[in-house]
PDB file of C-alpha atoms and ligand atoms in Angstrom:
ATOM      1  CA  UNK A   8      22.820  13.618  56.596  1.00  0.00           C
ATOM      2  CA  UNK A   9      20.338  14.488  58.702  1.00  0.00           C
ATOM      3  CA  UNK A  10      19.853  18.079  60.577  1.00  0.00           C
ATOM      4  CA  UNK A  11      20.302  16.546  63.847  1.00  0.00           C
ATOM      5  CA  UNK A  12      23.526  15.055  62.868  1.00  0.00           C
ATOM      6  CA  UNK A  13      25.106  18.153  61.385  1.00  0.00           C
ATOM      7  CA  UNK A  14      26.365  19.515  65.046  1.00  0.00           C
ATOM      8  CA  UNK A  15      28.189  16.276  66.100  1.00  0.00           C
ATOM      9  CA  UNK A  16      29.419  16.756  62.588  1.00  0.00           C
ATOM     10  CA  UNK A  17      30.379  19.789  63.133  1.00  0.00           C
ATOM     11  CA  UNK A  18      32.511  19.413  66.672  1.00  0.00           C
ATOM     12  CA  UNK A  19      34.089  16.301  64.480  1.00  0.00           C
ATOM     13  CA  UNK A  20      35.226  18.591  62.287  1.00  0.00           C
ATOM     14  CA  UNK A  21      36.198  21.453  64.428  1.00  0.00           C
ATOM     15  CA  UNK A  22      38.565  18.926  66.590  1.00  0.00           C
ATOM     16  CA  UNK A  23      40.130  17.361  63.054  1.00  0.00           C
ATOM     17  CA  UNK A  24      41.285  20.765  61.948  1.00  0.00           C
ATOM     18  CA  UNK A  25      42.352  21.470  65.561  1.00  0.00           C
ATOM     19  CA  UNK A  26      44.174  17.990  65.762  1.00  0.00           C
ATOM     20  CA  UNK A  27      46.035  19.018  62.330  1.00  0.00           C
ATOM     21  CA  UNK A  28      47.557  22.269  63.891  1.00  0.00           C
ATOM     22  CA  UNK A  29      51.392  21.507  63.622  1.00  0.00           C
ATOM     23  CA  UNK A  30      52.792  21.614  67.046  1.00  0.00           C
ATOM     24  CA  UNK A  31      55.061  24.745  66.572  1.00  0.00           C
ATOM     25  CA  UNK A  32      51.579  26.696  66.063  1.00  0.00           C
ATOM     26  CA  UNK A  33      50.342  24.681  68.865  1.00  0.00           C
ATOM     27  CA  UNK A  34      52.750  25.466  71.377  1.00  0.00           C
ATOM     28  CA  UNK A  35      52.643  29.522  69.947  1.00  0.00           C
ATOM     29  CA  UNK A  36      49.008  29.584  71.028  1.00  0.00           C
ATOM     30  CA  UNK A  37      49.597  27.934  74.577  1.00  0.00           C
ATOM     31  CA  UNK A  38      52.501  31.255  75.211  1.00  0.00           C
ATOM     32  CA  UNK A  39      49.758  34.000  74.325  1.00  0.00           C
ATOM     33  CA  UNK A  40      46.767  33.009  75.866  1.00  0.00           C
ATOM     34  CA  UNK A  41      43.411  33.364  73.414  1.00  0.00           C
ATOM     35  CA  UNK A  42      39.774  33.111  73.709  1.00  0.00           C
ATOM     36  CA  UNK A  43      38.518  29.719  73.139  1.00  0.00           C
ATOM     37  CA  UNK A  44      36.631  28.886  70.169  1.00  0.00           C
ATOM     38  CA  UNK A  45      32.850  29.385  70.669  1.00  0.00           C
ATOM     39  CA  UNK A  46      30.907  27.261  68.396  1.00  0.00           C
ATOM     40  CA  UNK A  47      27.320  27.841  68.312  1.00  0.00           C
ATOM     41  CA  UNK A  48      25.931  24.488  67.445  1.00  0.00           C
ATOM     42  CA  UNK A  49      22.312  25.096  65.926  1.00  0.00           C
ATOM     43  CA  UNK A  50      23.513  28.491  63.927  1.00  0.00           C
ATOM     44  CA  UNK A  51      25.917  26.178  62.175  1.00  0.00           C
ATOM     45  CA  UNK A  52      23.363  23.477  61.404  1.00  0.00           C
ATOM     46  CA  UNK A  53      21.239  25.790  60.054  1.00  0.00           C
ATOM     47  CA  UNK A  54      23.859  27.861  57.828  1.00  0.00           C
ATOM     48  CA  UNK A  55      25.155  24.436  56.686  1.00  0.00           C
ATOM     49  CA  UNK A  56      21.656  23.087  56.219  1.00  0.00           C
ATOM     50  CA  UNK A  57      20.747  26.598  53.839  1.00  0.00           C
ATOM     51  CA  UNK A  58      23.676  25.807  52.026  1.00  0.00           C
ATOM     52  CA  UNK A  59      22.668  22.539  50.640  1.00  0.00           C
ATOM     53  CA  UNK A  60      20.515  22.683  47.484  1.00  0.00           C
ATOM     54  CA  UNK A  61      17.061  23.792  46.998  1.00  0.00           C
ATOM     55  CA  UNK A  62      17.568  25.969  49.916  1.00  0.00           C
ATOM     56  CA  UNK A  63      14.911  27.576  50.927  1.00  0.00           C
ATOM     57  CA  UNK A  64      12.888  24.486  51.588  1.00  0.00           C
ATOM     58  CA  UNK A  65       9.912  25.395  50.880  1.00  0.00           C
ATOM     59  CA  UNK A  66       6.742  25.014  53.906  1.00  0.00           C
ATOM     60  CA  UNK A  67       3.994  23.123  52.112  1.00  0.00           C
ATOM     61  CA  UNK A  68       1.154  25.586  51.362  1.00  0.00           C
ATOM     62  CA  UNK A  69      -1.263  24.884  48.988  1.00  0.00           C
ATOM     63  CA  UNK A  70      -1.588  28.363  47.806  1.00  0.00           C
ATOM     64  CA  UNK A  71      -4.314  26.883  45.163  1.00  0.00           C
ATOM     65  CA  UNK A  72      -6.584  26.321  47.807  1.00  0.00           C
ATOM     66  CA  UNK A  73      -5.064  28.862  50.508  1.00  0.00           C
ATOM     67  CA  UNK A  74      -5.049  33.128  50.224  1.00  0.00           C
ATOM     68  CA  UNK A  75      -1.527  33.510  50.235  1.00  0.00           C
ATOM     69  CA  UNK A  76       0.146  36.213  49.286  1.00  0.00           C
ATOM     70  CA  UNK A  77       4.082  37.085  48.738  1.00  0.00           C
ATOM     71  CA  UNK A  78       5.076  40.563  50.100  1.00  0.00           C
ATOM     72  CA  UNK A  79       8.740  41.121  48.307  1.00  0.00           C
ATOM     73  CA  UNK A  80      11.693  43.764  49.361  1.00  0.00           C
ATOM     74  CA  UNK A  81      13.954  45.207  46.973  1.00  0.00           C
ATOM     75  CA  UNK A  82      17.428  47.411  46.657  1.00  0.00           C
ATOM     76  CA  UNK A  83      18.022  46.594  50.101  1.00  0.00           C
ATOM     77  CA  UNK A  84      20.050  45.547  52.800  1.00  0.00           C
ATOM     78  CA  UNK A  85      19.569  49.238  53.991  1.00  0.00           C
ATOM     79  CA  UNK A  86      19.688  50.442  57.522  1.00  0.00           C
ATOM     80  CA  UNK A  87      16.131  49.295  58.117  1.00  0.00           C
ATOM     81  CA  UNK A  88      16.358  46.246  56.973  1.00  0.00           C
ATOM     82  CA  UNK A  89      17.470  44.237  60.654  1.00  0.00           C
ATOM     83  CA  UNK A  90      14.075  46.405  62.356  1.00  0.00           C
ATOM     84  CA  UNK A  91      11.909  44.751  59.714  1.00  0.00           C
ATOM     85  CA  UNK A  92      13.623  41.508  60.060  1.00  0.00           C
ATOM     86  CA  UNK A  93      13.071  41.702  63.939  1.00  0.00           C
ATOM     87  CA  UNK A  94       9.018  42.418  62.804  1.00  0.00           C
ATOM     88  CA  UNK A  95       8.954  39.133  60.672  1.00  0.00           C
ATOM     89  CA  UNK A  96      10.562  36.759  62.923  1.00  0.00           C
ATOM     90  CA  UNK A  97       8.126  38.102  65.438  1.00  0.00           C
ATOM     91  CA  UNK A  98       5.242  37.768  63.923  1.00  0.00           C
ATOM     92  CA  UNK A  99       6.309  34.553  62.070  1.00  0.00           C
ATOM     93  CA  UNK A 100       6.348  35.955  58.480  1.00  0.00           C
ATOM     94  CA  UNK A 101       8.868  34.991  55.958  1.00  0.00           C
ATOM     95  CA  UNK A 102       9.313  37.380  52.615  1.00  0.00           C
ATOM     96  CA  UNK A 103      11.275  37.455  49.793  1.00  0.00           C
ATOM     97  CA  UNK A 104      14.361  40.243  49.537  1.00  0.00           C
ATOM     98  CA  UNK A 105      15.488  41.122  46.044  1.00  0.00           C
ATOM     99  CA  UNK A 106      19.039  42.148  47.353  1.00  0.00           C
ATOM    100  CA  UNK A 107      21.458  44.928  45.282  1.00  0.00           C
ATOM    101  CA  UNK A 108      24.988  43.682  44.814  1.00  0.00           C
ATOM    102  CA  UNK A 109      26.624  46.888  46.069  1.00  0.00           C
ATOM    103  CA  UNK A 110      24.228  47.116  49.116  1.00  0.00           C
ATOM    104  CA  UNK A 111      25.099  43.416  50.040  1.00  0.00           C
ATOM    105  CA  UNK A 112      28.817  44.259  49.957  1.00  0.00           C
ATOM    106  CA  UNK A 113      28.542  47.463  51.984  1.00  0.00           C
ATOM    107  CA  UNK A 114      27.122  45.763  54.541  1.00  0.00           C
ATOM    108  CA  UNK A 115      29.332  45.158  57.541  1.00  0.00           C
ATOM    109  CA  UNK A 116      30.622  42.101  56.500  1.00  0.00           C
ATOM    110  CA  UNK A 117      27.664  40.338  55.329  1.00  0.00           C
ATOM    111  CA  UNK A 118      25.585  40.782  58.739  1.00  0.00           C
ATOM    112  CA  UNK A 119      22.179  41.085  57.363  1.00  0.00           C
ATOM    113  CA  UNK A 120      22.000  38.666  54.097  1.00  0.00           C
ATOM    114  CA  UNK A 121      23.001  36.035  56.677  1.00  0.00           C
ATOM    115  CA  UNK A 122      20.269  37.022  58.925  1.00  0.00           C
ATOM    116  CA  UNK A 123      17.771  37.469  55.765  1.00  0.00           C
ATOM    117  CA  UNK A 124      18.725  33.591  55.139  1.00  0.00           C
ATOM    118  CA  UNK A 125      19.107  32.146  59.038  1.00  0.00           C
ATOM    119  CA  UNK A 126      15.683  33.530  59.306  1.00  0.00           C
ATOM    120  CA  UNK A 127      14.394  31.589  56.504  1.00  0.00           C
ATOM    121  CA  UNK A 128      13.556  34.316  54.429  1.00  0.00           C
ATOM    122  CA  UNK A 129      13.790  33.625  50.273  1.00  0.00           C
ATOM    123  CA  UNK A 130      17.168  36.013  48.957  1.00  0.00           C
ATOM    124  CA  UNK A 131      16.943  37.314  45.226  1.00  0.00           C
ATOM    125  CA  UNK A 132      19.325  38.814  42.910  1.00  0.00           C
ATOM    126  CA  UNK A 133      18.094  42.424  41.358  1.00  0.00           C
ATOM    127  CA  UNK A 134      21.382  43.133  40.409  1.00  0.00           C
ATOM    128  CA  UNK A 135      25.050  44.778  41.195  1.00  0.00           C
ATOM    129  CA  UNK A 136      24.220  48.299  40.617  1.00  0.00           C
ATOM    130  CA  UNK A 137      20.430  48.711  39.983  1.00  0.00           C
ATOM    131  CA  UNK A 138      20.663  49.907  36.020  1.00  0.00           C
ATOM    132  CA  UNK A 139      17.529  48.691  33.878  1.00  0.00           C
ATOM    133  CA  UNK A 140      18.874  45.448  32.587  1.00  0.00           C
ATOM    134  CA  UNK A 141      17.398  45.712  29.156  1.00  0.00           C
ATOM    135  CA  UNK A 142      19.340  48.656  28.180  1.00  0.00           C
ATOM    136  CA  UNK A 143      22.803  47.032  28.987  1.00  0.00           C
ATOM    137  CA  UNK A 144      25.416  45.696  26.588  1.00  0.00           C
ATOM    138  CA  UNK A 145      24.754  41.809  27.478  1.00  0.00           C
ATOM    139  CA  UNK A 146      28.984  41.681  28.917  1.00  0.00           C
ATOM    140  CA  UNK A 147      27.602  44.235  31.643  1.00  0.00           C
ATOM    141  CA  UNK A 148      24.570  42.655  31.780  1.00  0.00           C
ATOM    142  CA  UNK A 149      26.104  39.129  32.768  1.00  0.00           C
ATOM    143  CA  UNK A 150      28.348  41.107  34.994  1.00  0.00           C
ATOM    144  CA  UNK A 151      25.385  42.752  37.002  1.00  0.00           C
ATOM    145  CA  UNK A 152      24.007  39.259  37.996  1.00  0.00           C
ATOM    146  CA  UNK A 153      26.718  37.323  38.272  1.00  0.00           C
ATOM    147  CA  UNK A 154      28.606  39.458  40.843  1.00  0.00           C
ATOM    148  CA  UNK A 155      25.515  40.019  43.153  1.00  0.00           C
ATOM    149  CA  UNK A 156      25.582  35.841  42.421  1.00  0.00           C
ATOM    150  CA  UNK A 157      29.069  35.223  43.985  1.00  0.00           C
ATOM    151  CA  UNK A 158      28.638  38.028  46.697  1.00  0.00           C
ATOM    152  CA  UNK A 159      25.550  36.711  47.879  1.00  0.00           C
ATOM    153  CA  UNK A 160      26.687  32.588  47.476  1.00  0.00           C
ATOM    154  CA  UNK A 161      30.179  33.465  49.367  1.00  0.00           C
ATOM    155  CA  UNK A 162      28.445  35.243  52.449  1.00  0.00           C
ATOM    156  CA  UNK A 163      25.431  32.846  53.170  1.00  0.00           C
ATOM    157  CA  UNK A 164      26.335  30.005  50.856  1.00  0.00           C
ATOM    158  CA  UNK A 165      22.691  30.263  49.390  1.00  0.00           C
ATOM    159  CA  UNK A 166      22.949  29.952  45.466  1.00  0.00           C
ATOM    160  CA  UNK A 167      20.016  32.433  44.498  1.00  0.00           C
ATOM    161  CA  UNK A 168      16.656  31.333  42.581  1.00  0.00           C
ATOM    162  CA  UNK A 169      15.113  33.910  41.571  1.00  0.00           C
ATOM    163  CA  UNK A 170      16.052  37.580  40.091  1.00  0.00           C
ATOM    164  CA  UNK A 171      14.049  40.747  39.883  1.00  0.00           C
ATOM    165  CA  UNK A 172      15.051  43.265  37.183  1.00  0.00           C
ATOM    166  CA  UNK A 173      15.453  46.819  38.277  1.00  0.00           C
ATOM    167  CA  UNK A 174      12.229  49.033  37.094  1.00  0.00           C
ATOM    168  CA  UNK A 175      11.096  45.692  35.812  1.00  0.00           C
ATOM    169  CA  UNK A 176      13.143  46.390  32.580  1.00  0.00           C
ATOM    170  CA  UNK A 177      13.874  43.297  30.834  1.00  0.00           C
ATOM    171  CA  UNK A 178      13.733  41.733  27.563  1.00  0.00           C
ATOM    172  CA  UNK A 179      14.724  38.488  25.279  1.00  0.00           C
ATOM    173  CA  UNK A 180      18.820  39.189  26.160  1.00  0.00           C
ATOM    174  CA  UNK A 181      17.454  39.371  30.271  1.00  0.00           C
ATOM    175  CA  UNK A 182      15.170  36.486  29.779  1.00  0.00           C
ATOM    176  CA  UNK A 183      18.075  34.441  27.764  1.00  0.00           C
ATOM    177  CA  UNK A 184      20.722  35.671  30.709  1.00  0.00           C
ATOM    178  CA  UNK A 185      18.462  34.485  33.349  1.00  0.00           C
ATOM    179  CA  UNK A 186      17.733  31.259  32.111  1.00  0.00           C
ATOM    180  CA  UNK A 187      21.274  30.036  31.928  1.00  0.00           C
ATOM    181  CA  UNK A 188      21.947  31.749  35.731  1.00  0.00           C
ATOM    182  CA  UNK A 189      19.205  29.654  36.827  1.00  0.00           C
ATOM    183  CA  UNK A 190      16.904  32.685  37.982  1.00  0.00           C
ATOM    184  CA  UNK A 191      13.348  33.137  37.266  1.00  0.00           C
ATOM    185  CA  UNK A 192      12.176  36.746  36.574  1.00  0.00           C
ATOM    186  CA  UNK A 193       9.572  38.038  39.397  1.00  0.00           C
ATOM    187  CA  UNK A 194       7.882  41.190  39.371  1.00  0.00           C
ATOM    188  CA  UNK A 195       4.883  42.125  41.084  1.00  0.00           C
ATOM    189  CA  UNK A 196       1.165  42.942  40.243  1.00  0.00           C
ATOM    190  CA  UNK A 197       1.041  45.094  43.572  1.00  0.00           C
ATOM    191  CA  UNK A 198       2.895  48.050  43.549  1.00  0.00           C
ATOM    192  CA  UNK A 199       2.729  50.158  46.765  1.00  0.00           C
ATOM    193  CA  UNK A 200       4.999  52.967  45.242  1.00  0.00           C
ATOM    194  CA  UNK A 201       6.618  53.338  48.798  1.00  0.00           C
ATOM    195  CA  UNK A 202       9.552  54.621  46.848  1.00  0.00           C
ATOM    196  CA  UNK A 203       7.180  58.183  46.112  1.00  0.00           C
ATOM    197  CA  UNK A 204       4.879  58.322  49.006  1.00  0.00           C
ATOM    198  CA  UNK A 205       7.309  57.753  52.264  1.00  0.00           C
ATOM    199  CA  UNK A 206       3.763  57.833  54.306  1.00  0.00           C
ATOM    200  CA  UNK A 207       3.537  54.542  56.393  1.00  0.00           C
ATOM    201  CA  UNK A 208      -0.480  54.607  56.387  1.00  0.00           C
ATOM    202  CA  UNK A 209      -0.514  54.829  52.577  1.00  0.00           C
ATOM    203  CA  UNK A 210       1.904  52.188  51.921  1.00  0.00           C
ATOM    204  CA  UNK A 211      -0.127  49.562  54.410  1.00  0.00           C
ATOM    205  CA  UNK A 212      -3.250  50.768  52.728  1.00  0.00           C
ATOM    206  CA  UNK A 213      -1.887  49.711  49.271  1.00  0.00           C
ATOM    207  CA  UNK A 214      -0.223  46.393  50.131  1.00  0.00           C
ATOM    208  CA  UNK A 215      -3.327  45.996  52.015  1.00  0.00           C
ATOM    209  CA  UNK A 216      -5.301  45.892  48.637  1.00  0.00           C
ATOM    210  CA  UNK A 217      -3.265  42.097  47.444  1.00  0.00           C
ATOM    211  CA  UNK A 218      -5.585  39.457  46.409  1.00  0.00           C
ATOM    212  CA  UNK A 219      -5.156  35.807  46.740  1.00  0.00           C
ATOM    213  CA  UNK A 220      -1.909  34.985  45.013  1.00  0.00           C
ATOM    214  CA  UNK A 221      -0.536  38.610  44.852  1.00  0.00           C
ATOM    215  CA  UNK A 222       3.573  39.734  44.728  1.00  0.00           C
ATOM    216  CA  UNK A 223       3.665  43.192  46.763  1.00  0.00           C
ATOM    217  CA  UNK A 224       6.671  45.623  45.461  1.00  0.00           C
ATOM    218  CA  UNK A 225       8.083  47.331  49.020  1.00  0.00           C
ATOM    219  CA  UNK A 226      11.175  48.911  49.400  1.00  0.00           C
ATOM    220  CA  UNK A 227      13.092  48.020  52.596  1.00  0.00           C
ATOM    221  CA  UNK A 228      15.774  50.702  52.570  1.00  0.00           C
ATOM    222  CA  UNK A 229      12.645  53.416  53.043  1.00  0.00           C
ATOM    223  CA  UNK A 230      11.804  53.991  56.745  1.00  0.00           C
ATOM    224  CA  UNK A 231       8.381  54.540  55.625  1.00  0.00           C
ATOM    225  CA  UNK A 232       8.107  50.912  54.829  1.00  0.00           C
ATOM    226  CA  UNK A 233       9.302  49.342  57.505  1.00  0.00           C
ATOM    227  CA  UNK A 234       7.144  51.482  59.797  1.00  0.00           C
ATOM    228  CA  UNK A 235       4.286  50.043  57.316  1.00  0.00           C
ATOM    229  CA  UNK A 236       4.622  46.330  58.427  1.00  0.00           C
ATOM    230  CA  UNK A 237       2.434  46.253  61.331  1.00  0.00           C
ATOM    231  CA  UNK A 238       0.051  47.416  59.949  1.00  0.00           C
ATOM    232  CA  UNK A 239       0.178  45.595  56.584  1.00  0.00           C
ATOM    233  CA  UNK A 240       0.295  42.523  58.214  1.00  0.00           C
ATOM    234  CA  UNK A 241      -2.728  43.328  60.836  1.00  0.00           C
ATOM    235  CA  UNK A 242      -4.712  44.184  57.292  1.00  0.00           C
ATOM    236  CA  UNK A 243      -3.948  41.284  55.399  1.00  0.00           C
ATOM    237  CA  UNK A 244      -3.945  38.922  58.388  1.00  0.00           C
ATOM    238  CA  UNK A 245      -7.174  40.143  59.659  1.00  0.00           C
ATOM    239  CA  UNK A 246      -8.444  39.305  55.788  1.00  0.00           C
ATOM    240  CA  UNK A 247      -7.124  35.540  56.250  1.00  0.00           C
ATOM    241  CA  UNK A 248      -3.851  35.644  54.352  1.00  0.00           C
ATOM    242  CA  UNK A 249      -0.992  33.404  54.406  1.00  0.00           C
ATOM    243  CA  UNK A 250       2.531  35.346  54.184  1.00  0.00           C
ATOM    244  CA  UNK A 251       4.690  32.883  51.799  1.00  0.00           C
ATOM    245  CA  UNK A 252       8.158  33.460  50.280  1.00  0.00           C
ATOM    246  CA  UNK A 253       7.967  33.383  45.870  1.00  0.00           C
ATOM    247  CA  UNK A 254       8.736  29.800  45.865  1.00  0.00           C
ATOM    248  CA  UNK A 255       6.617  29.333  48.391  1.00  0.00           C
ATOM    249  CA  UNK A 256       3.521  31.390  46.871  1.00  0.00           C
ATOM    250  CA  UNK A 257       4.067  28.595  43.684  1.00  0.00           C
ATOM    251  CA  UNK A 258       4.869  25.500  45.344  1.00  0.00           C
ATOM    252  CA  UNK A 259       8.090  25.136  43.238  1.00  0.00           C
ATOM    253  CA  UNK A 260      11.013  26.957  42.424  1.00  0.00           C
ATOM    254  CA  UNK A 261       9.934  29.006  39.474  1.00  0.00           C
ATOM    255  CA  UNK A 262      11.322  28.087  36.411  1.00  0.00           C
ATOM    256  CA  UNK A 263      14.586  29.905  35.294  1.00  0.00           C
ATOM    257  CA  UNK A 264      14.101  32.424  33.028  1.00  0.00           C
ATOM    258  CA  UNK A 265      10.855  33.161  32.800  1.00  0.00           C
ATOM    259  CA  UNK A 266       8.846  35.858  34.021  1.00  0.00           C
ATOM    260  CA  UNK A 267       5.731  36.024  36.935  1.00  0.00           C
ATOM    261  CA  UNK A 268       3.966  39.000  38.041  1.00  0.00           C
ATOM    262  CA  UNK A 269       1.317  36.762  40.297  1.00  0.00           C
ATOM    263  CA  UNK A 270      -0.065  33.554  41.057  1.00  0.00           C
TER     264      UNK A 270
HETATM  265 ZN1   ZN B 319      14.951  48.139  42.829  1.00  0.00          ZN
END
């Protein structure tokens, strides 16, 4: 079906279920009076259109041929996370977010992992409860992805890619896990250690540093780092780079299971 469709779909849809109402419930709405049903068109197309698979779709970038670079977000949402999204959409930049379980369910029904995907931002797993995966029984370690997996698929409908282990801890049992979940490993080969030094300046400075096909580690539940964006960006604009999602930064979804630190 094509995107254009998917409204008119939509209102055919809406007025089926509304046509099915059994008249008792019918005639019990008309007594108390309620607020009509809004339906916002174009934020349905696009939640129904990052539902279907392959989601994100991935820009074409040539990032062989292009300085791109793939600035990533981890153990969030936090309550930075919508300023940082309102910096991106802004400035046009899409990122990856490596989301916690826990964080995702704590967060006011699902308000900013929807945002994180309407924007068009790539959403990873890194876990339920942010233990280092390779040190886990495999039952808990199967239980740390897959319920971040079924948080994250019920409240955006996006059925995740990619995974980044906590502390980058993995191993044969992590790789083997992944693999059948369908996630490739990422890690990084920039590492801004926001995490220790909450100093804005310093973090830009060290994401600043990426080279053509980098992965930038950045924490968004850290003030810090979200006050670092502007200037990040400015840096690594200024030096001609292209801000891609994972995917995007490889021109593919990785493959599942195995591990990238770069381009
Ligand atoms: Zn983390």
């Amino acid at each position: 079906m094509r995107v254009w469709a998917l409204p008119l779909a939509l209102v055919a849809l809406v007025s089926c279920v509304t046509q099915s109402v059994p008249r008792r419930q019918q005639a019990r709405v008309q007594i108390v009076p309620s607020r009509p049903v809004v339906v916002d068109p174009v934020a349905l197309a696009k939640r129904l259109r990052s539902m279907q698979h392959g989601w994100p779709a991935s820009r074409k970038f040539d990032c062989a041929r292009l300085k791109c670079v793939a600035l990533t977000f981890d153990d969030g949402p936090g309550e930075h996370t919508g300023r940082l999204l309102d910096m991106l959409r802004q400035r046009d930049v899409r990122a990856t977010f490596f989301v916690i379980g826990q964080m995702v369910a704590a967060d006011k029904g699902g308000r900013t992992v929807r945002r994180i995907v309407d924007d068009g931002h790539e959403i990873g797993n890194h876990s339920w409860s942010h233990p280092p995966l390779a040190e886990l029984p495999h039952e808990a370690l199967k239980k740390e992805l897959k319920h971040t997996e079924n948080i994250v698929q019920r409240l955006t409908g996006v059925r995740m890619r990619v995974m980044r282990p906590p502390y980058g801890s993995t191993d044969d049992d992590v790789a083997a896990e992944t693999r059948r979940e369908g996630l490739a490993q990422i890690l990084w080969n920039v590492d801004t250690l926001d995490w220790q030094d909450r100093v804005a300046t310093t973090v830009a400075k060290r994401a600043g540093a990426a080279k053509p096909g980098s992965i930038v580690l950045l924490h968004d539940i850290h003030r810090s780092t979200v006050d670092a964006v502007p200037a990040m960006l400015d840096t690594l604009g200024r030096k001609g780079y292209t801000f891609v999602t994972v995917s995007e930064l490889y021109g593919k979804t990785p493959a599942p299971g195995r591990t990238y630190t770069a381009r």
